[in-house]
CSV table of C-alpha atoms in Angstrom, one decimal:
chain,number,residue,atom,x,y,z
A,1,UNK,CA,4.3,-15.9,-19.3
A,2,UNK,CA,3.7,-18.2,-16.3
A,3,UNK,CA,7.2,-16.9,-14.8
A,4,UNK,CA,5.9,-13.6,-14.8
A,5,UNK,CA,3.0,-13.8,-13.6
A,6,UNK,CA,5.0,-15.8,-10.5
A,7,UNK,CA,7.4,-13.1,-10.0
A,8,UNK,CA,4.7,-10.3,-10.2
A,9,UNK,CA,2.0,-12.0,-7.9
A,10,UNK,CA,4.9,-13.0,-5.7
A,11,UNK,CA,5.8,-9.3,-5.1
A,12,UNK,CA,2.3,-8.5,-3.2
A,13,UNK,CA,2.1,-12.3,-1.6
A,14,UNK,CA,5.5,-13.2,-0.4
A,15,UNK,CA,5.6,-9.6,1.9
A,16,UNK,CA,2.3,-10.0,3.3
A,17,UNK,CA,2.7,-14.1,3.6
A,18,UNK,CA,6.2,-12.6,5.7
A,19,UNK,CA,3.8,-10.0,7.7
A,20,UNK,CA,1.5,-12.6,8.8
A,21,UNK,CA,3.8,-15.6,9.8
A,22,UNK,CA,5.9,-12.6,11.7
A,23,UNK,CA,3.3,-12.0,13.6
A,24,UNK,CA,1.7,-15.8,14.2
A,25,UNK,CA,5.6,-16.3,15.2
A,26,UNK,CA,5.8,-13.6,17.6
A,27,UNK,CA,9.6,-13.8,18.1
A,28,UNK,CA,11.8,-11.3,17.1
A,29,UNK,CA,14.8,-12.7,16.4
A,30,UNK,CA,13.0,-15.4,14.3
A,31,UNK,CA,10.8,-12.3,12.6
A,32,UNK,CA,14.0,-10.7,11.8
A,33,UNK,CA,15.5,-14.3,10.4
A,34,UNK,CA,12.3,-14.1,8.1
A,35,UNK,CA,12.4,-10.7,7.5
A,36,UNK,CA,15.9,-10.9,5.9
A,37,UNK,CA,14.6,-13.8,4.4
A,38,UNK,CA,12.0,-12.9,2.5
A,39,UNK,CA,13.5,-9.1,1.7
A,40,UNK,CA,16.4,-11.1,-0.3
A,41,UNK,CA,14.0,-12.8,-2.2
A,42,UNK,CA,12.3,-10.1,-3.2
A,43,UNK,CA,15.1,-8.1,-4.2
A,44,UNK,CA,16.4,-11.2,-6.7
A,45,UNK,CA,12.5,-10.9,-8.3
A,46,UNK,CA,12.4,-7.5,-8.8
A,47,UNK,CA,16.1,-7.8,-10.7
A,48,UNK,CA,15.0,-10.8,-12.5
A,49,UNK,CA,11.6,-8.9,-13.4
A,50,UNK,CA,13.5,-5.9,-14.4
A,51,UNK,CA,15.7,-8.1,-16.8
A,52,UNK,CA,12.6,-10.0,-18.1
A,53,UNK,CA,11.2,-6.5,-19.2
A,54,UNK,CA,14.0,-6.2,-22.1
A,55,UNK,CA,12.3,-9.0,-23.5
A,56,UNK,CA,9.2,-7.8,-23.2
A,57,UNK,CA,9.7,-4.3,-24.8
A,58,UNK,CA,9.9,-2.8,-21.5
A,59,UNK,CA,5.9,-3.8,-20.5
A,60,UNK,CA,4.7,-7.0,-18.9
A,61,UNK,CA,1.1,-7.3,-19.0
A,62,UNK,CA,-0.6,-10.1,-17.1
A,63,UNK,CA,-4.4,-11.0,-17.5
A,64,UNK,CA,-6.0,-12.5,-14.4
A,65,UNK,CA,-8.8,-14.8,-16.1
A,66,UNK,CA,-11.3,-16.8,-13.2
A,67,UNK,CA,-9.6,-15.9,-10.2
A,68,UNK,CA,-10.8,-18.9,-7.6
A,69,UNK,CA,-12.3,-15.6,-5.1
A,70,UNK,CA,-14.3,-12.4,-6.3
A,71,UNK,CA,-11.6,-10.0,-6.1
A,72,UNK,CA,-13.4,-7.0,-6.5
A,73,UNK,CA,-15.7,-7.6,-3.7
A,74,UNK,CA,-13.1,-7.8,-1.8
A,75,UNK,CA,-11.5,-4.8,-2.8
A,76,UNK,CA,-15.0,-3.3,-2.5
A,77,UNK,CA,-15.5,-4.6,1.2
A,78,UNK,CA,-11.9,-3.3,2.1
A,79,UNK,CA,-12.5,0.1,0.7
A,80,UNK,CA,-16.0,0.4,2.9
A,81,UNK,CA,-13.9,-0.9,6.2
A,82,UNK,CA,-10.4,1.2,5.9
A,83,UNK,CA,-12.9,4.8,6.5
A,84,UNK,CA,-14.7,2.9,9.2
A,85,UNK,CA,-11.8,2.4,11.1
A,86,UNK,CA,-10.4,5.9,10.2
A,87,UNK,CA,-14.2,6.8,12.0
A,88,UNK,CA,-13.5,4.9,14.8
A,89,UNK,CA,-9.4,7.1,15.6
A,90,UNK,CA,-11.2,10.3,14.5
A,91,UNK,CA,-13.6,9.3,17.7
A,92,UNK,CA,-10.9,8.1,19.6
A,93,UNK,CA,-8.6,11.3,19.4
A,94,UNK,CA,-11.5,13.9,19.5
A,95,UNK,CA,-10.9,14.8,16.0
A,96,UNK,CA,-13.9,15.6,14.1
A,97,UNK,CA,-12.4,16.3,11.0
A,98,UNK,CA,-11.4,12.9,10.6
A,99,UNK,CA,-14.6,11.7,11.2
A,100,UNK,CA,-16.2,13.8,8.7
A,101,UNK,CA,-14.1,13.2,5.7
A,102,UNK,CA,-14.3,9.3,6.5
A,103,UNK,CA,-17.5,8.8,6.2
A,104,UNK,CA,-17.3,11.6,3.3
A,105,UNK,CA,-15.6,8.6,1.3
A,106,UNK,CA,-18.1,6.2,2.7
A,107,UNK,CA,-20.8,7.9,1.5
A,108,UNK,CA,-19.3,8.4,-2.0
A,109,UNK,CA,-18.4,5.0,-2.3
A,110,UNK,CA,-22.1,3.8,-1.2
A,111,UNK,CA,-23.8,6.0,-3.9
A,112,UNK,CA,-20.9,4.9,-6.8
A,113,UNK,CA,-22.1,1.0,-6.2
A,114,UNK,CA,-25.6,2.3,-6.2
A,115,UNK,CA,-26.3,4.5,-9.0
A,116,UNK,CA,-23.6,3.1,-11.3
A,117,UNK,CA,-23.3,0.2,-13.1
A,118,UNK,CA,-19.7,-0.9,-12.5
A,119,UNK,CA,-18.0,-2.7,-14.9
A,120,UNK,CA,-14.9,-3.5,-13.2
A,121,UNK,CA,-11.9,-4.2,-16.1
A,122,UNK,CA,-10.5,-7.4,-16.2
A,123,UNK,CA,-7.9,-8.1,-13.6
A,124,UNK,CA,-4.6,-6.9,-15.1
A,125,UNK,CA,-1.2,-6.7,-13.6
A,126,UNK,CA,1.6,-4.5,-15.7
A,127,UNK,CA,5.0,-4.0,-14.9
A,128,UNK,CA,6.7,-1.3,-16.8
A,129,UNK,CA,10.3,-0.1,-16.1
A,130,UNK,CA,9.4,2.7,-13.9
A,131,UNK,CA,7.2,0.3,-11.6
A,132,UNK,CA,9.9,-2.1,-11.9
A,133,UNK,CA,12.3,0.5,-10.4
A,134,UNK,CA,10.0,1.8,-8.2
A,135,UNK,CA,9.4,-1.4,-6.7
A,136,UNK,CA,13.0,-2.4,-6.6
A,137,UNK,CA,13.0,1.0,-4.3
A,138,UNK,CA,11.4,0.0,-1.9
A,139,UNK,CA,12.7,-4.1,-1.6
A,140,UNK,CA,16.4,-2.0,-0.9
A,141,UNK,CA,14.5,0.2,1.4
A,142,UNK,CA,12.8,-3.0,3.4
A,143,UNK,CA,16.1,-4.9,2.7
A,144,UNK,CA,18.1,-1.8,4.3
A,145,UNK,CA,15.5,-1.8,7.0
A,146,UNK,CA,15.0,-5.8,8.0
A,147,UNK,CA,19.1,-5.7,8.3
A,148,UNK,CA,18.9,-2.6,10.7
A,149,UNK,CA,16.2,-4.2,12.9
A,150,UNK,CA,18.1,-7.6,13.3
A,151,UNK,CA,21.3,-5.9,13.7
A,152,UNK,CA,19.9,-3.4,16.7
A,153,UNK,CA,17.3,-5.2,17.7
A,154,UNK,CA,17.6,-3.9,21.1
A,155,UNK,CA,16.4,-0.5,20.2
A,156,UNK,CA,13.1,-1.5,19.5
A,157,UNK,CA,12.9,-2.0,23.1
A,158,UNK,CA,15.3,0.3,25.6
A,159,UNK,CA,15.3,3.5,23.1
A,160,UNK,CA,11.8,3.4,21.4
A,161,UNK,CA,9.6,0.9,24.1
A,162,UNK,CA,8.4,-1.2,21.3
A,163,UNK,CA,8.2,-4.9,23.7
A,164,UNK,CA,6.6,-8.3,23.3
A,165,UNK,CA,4.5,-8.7,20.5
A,166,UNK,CA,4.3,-5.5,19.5
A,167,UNK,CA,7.8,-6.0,18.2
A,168,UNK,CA,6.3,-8.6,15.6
A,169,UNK,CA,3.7,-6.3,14.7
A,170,UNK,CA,6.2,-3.4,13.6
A,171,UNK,CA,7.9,-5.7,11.2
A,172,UNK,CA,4.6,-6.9,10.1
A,173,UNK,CA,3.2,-3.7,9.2
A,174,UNK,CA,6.7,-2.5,7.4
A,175,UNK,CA,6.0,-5.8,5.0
A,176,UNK,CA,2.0,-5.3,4.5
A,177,UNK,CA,3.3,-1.9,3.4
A,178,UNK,CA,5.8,-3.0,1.1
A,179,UNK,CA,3.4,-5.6,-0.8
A,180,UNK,CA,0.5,-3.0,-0.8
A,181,UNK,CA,2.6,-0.5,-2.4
A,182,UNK,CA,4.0,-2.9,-5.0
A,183,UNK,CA,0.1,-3.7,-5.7
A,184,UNK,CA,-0.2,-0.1,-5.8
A,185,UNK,CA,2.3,0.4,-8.6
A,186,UNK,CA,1.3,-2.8,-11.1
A,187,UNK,CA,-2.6,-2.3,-11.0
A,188,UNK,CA,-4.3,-1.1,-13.9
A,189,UNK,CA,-7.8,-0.4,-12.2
A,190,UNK,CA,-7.8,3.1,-10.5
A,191,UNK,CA,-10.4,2.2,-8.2
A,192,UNK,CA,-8.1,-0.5,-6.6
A,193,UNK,CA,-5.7,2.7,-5.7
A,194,UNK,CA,-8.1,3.8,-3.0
A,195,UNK,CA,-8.1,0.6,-0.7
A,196,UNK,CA,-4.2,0.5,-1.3
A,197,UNK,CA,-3.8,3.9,-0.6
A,198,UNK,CA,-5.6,3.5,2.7
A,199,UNK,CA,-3.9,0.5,3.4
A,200,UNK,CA,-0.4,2.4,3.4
A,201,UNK,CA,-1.9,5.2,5.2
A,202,UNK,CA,-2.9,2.8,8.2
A,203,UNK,CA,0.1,1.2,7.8
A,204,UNK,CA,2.3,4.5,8.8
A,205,UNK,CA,-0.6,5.3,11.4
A,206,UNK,CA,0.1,2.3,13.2
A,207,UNK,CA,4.0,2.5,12.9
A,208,UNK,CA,3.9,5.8,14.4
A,209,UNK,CA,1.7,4.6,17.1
A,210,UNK,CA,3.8,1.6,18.1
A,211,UNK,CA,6.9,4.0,18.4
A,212,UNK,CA,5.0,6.8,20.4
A,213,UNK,CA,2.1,5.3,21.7
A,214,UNK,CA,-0.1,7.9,21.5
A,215,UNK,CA,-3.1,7.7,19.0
A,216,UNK,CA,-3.5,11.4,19.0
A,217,UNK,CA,0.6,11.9,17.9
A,218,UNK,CA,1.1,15.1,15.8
A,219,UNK,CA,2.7,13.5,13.2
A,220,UNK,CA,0.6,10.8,12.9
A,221,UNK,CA,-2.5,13.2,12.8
A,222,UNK,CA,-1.3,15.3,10.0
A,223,UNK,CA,-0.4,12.4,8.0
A,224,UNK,CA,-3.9,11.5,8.7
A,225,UNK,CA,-5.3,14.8,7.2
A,226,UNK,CA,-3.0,14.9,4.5
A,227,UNK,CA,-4.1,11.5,3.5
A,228,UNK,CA,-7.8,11.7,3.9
A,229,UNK,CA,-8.5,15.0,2.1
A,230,UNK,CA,-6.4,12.9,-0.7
A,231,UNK,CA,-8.3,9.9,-0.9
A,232,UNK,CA,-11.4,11.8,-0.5
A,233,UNK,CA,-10.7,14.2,-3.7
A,234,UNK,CA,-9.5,11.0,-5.2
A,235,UNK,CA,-12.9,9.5,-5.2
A,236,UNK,CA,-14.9,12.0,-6.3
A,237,UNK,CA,-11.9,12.2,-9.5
A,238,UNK,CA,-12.3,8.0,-9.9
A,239,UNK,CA,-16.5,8.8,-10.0
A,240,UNK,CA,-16.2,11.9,-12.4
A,241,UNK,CA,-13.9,9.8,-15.0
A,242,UNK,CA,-16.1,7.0,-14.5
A,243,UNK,CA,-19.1,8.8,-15.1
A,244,UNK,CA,-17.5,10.6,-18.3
A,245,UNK,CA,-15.9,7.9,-19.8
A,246,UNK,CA,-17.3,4.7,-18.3
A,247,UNK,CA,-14.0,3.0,-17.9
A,248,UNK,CA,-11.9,1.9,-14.9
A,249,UNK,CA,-8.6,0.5,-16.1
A,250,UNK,CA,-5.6,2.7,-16.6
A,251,UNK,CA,-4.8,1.3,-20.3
A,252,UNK,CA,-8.5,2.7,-21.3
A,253,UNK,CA,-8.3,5.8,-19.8
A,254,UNK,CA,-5.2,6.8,-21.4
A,255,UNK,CA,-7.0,6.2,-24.9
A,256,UNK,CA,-10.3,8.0,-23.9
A,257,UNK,CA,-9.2,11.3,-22.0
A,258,UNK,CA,-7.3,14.4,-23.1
A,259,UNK,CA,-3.8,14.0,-21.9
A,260,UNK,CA,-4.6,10.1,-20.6
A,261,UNK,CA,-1.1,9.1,-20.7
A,262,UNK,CA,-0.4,11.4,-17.3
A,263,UNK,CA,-2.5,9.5,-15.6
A,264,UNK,CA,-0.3,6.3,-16.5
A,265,UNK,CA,2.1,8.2,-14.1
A,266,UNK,CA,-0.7,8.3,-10.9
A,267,UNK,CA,0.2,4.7,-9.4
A,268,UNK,CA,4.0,5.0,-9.2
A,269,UNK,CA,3.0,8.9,-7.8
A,270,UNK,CA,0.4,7.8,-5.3
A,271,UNK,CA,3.2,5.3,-4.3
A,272,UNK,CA,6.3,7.3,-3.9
A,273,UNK,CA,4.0,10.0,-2.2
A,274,UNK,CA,3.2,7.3,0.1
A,275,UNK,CA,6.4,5.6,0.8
A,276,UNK,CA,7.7,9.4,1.3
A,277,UNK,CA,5.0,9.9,4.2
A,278,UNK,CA,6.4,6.8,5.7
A,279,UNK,CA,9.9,7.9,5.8
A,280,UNK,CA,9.3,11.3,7.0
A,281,UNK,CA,6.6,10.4,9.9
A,282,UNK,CA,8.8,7.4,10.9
A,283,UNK,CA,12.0,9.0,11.1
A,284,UNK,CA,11.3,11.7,12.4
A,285,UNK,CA,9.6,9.7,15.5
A,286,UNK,CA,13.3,7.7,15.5
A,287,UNK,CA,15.1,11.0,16.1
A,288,UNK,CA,12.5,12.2,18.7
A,289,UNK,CA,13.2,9.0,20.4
A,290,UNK,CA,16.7,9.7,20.5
């Protein structure tokens, strides 16, 4: 049980512990040293967790009991400050229908912690085979990715003008995203999807921004839309099942609602939905750069 509960909370810490020290470091070619690093760890973690799962009947279930910090607040104070900032870029690039579905989430998540009485599930990770697979995904991806970057790490700078410490920074962001999305993929509260899906949509924001340098990028603008129409319909979904059913955690909302189960299938979506908006706005900025 305690091995689990390692390998599971060490597939969200280890990425963003690599995300920060890249950035504190502020070398590349001792970021990219990490980078492989910590990728190849997480790679043999996901494998071992996929093997631990045929002893577990294909679900691992962790139960977070006294956490030293108040989680939830924190997940709370994130998911007031991600729309903020999204206020701030819709400002920035004269875009006022960025503003106005930011602070349509705002709104909406000010009058859920106000006229509802919360009762936030206990903390549970799961792993299942599909977030297992999911998650080993995206560790080949990063692996793929890390290898790339230290193997060419000159065309960060001649071919896409990524210099200095902005080259830490786009290796930082490619692991916050990686540990946010395997969050995204083992929580069993929907309302912790929100901040997580915000977090990956920053995340690609300020990848495209590093490679084009332009706030107001096409790409990175429609991913913007896209993303907060999404979120924005997501919470007013999360407040409607909440207000029906009065439950927050996945497991409970399969057993209350008509055709539950599908919903069992939202975190691995939200995620691969996600990881695809990375790919496509990223890549298609490499070949622009070309």
């Amino acid at each position: 049980m305690l091995g689990n509960y390692f390998l599971l909370t060490l597939t969200f810490i280890l990425p963003v512990a690599c995300a920060l020290l890249c950035y504190l470091v502020n070398n590349i070619k001792i970021c990219s040293l990490i980078g492989r690093i910590t990728s190849f760890v997480l790679l043999v973690s996901i494998v071992i967790i996929i093997q631990q799962l045929a002893n577990s009947r294909g679900k691992i279930a962790i139960i977070v009991m006294n956490p030293p910090f108040n989680i939830n607040r924190i997940i709370g104070l994130v998911s007031i400050l991600l729309p903020t900032y999204f206020i701030y870029v819709g400002i920035k690039i004269k875009k006022i229908p960025v503003c106005v579905l930011a602070v349509l989430q705002i709104l909406a998540m000010i009058l859920f912690e106000v006229f509802s009485d919360i009762k936030n599930p206990v903390i549970t990770v799961t792993a299942s085979y599909m977030s297992a697979s999911i998650m080993f995904l995206f560790a080949t991806v990063l692996t793929f990715v890390v290898f790339l970057i230290a193997r060419y790490m000159d065309l960060l700078e001649k071919k896409l003008g990524i210099k200095g410490r902005a080259q830490a920074a786009f290796i930082s962001l490619i692991f916050i995203f990686s540990g946010v999305l395997n969050s995204m993929v083992t929580s069993d509260n929907i309302l912790w999807l929100y901040p997580f899906w915000g977090v990956t949509t920053l995340c690609t924001y300020l990848l495209v921004l590093h490679v084009s340098g332009k706030m107001d990028d096409v790409n990175a603008v429609q991913l913007l839309y896209l993303n907060l129409i999404g979120s924005t319909l997501f919470i007013i979904a999360i407040i409607l099942v909440y207000k029906t059913y009065g439950v927050l955690a996945l497991g409970d909302i399969s057993k209350s609602m008509p055709y539950g189960r599908l919903l069992g299938l939202l975190p691995p979506s939200m995620a691969l939905i996600s990881f695809a908006g990375f790919i496509r706005v990223v890549f298609l900025k490499l070949n622009e750069n070309k």
